[in-house]
JSON list of C-alpha atoms and ligand atoms in Angstrom, two decimals:
[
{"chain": "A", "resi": 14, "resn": "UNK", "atom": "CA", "xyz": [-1.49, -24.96, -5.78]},
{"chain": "A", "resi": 15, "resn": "UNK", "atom": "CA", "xyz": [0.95, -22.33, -6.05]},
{"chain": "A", "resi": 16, "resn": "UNK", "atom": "CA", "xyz": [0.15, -18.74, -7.40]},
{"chain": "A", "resi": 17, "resn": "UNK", "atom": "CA", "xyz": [2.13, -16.86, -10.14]},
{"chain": "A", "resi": 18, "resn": "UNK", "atom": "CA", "xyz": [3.16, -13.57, -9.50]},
{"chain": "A", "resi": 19, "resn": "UNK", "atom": "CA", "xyz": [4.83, -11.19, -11.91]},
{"chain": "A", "resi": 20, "resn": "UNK", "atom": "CA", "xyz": [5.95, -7.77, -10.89]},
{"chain": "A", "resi": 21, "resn": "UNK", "atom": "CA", "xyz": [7.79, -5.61, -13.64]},
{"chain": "A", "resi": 22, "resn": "UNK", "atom": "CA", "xyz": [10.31, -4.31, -10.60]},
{"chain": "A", "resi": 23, "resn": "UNK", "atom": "CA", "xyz": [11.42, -7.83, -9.06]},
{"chain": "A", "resi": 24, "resn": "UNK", "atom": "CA", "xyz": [10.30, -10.82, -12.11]},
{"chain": "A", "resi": 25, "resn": "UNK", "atom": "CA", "xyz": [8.75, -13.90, -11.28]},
{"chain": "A", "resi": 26, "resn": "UNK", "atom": "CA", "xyz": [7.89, -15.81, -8.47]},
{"chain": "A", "resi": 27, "resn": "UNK", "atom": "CA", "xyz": [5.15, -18.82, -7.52]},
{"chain": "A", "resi": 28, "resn": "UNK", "atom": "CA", "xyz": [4.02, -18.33, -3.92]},
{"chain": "A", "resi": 29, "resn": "UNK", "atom": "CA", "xyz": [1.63, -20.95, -1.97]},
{"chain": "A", "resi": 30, "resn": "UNK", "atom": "CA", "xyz": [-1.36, -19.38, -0.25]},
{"chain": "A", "resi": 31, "resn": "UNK", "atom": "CA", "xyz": [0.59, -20.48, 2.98]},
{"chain": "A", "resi": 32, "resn": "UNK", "atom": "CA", "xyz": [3.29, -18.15, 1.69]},
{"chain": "A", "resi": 33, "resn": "UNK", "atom": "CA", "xyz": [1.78, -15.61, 1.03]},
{"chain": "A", "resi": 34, "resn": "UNK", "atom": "CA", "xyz": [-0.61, -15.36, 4.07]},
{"chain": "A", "resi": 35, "resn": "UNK", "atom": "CA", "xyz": [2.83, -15.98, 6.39]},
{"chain": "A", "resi": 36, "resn": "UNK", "atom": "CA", "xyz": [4.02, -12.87, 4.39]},
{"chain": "A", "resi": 37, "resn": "UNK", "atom": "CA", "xyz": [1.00, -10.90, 4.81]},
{"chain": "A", "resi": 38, "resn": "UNK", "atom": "CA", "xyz": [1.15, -8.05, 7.85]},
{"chain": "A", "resi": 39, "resn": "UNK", "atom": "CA", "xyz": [-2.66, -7.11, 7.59]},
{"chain": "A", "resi": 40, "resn": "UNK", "atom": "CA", "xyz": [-4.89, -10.12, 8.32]},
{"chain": "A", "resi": 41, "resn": "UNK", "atom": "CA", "xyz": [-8.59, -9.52, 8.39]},
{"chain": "A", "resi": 42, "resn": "UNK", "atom": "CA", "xyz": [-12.20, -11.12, 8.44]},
{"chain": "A", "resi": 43, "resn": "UNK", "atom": "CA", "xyz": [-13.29, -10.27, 5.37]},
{"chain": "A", "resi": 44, "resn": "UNK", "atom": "CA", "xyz": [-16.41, -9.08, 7.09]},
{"chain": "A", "resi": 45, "resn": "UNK", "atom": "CA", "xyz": [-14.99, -5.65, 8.27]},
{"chain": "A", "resi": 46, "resn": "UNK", "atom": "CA", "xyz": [-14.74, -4.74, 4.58]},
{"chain": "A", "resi": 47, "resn": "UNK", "atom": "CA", "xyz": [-17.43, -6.58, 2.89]},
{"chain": "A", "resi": 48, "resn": "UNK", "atom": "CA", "xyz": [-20.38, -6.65, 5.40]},
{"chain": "A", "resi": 49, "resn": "UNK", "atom": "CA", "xyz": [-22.10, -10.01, 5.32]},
{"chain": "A", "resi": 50, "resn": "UNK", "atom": "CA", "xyz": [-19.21, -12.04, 3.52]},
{"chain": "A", "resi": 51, "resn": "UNK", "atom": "CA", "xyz": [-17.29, -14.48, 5.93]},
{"chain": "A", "resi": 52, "resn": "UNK", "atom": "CA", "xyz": [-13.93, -15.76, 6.10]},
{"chain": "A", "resi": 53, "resn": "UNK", "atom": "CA", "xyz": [-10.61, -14.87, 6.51]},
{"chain": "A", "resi": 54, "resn": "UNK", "atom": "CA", "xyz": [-8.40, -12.07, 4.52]},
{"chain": "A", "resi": 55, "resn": "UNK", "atom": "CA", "xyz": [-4.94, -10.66, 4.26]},
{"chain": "A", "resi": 56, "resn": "UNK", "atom": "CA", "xyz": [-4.75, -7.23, 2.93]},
{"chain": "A", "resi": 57, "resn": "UNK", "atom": "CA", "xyz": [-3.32, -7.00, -1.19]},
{"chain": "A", "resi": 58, "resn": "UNK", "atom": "CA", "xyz": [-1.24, -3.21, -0.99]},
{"chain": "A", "resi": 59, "resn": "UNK", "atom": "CA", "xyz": [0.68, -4.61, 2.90]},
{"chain": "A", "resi": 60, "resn": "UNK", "atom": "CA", "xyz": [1.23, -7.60, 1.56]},
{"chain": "A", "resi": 61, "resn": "UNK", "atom": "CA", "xyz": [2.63, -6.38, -1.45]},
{"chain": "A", "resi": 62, "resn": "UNK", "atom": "CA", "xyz": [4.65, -3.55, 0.37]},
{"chain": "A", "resi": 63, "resn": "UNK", "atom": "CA", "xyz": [6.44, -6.99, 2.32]},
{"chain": "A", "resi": 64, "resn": "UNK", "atom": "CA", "xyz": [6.53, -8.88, -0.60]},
{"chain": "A", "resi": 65, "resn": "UNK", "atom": "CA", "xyz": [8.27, -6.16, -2.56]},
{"chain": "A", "resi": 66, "resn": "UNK", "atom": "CA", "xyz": [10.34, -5.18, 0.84]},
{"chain": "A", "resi": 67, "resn": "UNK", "atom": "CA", "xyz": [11.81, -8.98, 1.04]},
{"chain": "A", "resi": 68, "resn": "UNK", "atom": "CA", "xyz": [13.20, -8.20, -2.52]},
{"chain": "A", "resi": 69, "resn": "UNK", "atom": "CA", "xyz": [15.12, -5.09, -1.69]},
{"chain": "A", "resi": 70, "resn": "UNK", "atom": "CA", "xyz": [12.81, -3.32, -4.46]},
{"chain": "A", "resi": 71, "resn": "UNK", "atom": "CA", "xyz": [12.05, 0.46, -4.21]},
{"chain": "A", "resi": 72, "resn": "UNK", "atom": "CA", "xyz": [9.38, 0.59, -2.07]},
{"chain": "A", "resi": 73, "resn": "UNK", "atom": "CA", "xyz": [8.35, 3.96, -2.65]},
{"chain": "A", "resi": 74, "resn": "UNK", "atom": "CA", "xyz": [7.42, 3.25, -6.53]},
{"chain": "A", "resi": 75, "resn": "UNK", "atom": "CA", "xyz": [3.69, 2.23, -7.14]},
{"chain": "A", "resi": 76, "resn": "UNK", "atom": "CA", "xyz": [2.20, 0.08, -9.72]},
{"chain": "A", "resi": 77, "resn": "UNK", "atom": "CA", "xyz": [-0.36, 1.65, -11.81]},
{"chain": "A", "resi": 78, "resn": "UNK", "atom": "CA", "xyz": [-2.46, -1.25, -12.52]},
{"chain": "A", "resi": 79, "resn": "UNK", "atom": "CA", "xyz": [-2.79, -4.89, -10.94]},
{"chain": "A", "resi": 80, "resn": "UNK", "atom": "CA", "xyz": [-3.97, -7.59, -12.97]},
{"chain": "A", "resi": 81, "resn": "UNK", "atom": "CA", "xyz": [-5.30, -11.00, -12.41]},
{"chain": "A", "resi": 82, "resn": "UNK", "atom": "CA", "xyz": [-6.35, -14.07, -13.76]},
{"chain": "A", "resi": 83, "resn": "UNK", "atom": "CA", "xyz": [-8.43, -16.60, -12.16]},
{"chain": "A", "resi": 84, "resn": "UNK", "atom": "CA", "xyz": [-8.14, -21.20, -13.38]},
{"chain": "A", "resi": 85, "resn": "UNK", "atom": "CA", "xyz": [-11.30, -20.50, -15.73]},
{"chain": "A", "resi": 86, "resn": "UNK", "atom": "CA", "xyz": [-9.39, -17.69, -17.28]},
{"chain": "A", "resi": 87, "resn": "UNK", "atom": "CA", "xyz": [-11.81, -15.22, -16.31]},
{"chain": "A", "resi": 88, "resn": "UNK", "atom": "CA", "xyz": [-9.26, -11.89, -15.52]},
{"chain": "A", "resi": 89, "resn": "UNK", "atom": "CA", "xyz": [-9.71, -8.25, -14.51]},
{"chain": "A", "resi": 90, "resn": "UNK", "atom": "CA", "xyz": [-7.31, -5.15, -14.65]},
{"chain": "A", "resi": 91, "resn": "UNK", "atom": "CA", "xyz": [-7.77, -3.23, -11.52]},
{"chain": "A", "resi": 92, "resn": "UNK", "atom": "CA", "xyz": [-6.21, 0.34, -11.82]},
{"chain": "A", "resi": 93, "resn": "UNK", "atom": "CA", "xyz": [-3.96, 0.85, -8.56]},
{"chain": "A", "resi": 94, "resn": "UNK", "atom": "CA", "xyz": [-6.16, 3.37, -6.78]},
{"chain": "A", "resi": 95, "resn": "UNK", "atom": "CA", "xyz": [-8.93, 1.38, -6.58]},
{"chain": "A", "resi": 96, "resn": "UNK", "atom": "CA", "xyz": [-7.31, -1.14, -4.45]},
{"chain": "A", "resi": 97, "resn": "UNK", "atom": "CA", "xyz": [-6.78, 0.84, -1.18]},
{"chain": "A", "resi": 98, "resn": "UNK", "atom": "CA", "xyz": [-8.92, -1.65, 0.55]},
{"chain": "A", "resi": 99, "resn": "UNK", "atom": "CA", "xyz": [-8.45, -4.83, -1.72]},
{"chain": "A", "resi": 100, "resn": "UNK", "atom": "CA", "xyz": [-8.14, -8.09, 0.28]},
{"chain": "A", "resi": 101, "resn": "UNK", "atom": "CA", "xyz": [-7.56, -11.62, -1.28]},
{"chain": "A", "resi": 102, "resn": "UNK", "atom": "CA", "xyz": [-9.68, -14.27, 0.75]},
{"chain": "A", "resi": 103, "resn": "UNK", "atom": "CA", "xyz": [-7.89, -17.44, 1.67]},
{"chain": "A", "resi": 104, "resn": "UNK", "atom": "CA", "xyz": [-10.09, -19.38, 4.31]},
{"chain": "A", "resi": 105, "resn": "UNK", "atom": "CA", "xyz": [-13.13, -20.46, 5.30]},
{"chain": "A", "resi": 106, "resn": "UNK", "atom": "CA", "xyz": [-14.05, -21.78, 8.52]},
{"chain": "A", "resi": 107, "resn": "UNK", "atom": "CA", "xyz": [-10.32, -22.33, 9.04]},
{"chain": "A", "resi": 108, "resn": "UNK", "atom": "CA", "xyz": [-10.11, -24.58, 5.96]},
{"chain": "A", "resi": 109, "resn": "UNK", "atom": "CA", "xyz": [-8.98, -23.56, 2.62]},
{"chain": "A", "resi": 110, "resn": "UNK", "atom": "CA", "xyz": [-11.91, -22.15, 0.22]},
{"chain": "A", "resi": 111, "resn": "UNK", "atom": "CA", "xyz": [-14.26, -24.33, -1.32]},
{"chain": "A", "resi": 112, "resn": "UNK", "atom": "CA", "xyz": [-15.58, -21.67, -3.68]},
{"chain": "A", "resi": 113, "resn": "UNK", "atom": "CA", "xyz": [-12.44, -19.85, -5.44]},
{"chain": "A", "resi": 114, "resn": "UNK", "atom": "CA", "xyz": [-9.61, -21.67, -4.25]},
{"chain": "A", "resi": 115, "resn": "UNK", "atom": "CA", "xyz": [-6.72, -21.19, -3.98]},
{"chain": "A", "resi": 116, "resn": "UNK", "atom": "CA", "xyz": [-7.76, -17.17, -3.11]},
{"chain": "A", "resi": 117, "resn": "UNK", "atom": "CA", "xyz": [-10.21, -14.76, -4.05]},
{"chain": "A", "resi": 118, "resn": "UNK", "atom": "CA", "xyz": [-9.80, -11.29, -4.44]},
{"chain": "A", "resi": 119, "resn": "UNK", "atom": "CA", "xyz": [-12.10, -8.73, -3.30]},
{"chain": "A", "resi": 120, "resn": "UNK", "atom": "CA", "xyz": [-12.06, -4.88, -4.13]},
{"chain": "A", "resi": 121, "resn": "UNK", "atom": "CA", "xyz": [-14.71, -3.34, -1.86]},
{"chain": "A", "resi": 122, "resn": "UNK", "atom": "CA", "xyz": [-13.79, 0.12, -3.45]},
{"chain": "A", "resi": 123, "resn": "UNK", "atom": "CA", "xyz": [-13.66, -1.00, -7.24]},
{"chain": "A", "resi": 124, "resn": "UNK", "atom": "CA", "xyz": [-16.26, 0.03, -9.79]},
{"chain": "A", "resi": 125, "resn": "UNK", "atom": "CA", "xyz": [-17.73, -2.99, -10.04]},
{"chain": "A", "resi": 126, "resn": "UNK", "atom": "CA", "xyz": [-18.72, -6.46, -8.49]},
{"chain": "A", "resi": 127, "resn": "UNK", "atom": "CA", "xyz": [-17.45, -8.19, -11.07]},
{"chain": "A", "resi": 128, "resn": "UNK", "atom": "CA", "xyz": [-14.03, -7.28, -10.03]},
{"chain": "A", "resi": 129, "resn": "UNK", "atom": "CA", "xyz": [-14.21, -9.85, -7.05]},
{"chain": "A", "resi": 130, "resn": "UNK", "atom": "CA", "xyz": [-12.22, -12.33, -8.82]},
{"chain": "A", "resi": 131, "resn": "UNK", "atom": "CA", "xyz": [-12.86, -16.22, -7.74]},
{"chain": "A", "resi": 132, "resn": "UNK", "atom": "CA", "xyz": [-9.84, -19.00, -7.97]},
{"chain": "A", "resi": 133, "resn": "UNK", "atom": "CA", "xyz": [-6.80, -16.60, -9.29]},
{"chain": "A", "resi": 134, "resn": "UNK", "atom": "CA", "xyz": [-3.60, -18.17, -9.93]},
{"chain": "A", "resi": 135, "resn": "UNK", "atom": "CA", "xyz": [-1.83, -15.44, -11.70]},
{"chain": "A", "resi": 136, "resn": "UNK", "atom": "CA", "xyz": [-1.39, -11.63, -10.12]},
{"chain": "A", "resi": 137, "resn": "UNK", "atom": "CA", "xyz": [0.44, -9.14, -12.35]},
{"chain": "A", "resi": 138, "resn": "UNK", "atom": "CA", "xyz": [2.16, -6.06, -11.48]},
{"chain": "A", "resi": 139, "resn": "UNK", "atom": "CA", "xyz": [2.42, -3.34, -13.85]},
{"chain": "A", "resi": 140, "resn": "UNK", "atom": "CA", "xyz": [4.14, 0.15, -13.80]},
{"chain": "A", "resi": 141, "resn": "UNK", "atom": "CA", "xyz": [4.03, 1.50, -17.16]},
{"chain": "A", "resi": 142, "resn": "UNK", "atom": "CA", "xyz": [1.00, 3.16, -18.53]},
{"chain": "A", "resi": 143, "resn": "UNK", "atom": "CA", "xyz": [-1.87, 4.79, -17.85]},
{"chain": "A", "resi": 144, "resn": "UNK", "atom": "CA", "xyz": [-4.72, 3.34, -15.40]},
{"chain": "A", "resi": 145, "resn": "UNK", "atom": "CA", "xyz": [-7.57, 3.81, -17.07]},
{"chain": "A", "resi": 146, "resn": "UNK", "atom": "CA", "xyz": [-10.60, 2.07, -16.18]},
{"chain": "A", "resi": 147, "resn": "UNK", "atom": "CA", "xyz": [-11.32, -1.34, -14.44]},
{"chain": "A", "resi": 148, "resn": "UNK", "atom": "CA", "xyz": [-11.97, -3.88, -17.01]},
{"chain": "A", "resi": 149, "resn": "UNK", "atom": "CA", "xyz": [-13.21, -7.63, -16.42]},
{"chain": "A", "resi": 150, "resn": "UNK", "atom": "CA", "xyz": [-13.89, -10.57, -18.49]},
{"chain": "A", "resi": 151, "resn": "UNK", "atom": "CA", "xyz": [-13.18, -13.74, -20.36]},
{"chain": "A", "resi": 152, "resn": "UNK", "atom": "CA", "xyz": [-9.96, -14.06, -21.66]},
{"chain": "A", "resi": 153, "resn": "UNK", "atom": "CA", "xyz": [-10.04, -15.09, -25.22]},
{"chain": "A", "resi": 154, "resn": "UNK", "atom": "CA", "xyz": [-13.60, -14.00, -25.16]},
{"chain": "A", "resi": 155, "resn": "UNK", "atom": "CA", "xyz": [-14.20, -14.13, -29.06]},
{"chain": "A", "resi": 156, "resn": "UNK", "atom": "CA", "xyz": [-15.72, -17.32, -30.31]},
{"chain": "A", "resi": 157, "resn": "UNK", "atom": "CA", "xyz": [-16.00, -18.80, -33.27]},
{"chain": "A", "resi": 158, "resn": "UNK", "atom": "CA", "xyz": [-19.86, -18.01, -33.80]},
{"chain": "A", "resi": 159, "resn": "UNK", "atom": "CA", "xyz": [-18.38, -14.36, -33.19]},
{"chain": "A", "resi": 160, "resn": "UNK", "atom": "CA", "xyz": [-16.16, -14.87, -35.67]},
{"chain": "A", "resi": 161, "resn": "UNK", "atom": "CA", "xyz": [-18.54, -16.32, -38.40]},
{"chain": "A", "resi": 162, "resn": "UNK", "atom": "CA", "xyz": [-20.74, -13.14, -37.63]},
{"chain": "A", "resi": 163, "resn": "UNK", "atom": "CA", "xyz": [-18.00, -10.71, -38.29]},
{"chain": "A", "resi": 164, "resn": "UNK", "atom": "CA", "xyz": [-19.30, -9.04, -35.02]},
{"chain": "B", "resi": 225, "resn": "MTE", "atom": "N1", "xyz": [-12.92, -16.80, -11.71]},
{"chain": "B", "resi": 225, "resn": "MTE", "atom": "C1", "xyz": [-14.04, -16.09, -11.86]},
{"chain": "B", "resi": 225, "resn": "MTE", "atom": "N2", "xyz": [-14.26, -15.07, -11.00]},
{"chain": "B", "resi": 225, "resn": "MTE", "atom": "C2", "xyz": [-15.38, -14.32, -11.14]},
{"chain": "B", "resi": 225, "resn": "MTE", "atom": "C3", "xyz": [-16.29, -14.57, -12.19]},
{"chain": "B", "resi": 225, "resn": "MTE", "atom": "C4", "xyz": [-16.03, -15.64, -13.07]},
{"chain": "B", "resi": 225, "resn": "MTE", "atom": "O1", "xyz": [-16.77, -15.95, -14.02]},
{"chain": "B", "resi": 225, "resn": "MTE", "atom": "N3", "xyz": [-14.89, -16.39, -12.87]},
{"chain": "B", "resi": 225, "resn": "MTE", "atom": "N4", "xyz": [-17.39, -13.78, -12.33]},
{"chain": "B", "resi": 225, "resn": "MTE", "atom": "C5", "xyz": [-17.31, -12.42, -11.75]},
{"chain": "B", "resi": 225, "resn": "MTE", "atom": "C6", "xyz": [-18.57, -11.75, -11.76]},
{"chain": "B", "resi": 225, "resn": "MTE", "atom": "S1", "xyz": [-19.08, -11.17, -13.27]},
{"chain": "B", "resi": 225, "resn": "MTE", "atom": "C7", "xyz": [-19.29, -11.52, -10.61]},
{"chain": "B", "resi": 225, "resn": "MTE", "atom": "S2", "xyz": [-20.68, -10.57, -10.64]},
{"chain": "B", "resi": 225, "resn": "MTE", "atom": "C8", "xyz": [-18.87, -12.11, -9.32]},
{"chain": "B", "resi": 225, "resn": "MTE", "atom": "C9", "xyz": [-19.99, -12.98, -8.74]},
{"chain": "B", "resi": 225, "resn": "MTE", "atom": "O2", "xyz": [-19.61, -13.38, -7.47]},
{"chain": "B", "resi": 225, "resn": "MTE", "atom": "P1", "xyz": [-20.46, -14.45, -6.64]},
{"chain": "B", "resi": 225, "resn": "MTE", "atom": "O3", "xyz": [-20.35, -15.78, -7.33]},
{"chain": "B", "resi": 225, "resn": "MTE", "atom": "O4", "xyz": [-19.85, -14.49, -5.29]},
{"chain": "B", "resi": 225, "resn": "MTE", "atom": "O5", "xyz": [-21.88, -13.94, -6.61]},
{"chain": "B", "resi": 225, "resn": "MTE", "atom": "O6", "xyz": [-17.71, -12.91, -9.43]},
{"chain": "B", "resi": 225, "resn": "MTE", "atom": "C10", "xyz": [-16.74, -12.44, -10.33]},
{"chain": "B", "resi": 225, "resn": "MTE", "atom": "N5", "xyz": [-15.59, -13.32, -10.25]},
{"chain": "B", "resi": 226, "resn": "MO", "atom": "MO1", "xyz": [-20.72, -9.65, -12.76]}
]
């Protein structure tokens, strides 16, 4: 399964987890930054500093918020500062993940739990704006009871 990833300073690209862990200079057990939780991790901000590195982009301009979206289109927008120690998880035992394959990410300083997003396929980039606050949730999230309710 290959992951979408759209940066506002280099475009598109889909990167396998295989990819993107080769790519990756930090590797980690997820452990050292979320006690109790195994497998293994690569570090989000290094691997995005190669990433952005292999396409001659200026390195020394920052995103202001990440996005992601995970197969159940369950997404969260992650403001940039929070994600100093942000690690996707990509194996388990040495196999690929059972629960939130292809990777999950994990954002030990973020303001909430929720934030660990399971099975994400697509990872935005964004520059423009203002951070503001995590958010997390359902994409699409209004049903049509919601609807009928005029909530
Ligand atoms: N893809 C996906 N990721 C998700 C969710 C979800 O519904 N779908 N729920 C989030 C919420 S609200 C929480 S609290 C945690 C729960 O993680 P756990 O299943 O490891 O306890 O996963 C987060 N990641
Ligand atoms: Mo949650």
């Amino acid at each position: 399964m290959k992951i979408n990833i759209y940066d506002d300073l280099i475009g598109y690209e889909q990167c396998s987890v295989a990819e993107m862990s080769e790519l990756a200079p930090v590797h980690l057990s997820l452990d050292e930054r979320v006690p109790g939780v195994p497998g293994r991790a690569f570090e989000l901000k290094s691997w995005h500093r190669a990433w952005k590195q292999r396409h001659e982009t200026d390195e020394s301009r920052e995103p202001v918020v990440m996005k992601v979206e995970a197969v159940d289109e369950f997404q969260a927008a992650i403001p940039w500062e929070q994600l100093n120690k942000a690690v996707f998880l990509y194996e388990l035992d040495g196999k690929p993940l059972q629960k939130g394959f292809p990777i999950r990410l994990y954002v030990p300083d973020g303001s909430s739990e929720c934030l660990n997003v399971k099975s994400v396929v697509t990872i935005r980039f964004l520059y423009a704006g203002a951070a503001g606050e995590a958010t997390y949730g359902f994409k699409n999230s209004v049903s049509i009871e919601d609807l009928r309710q005029k909530k």
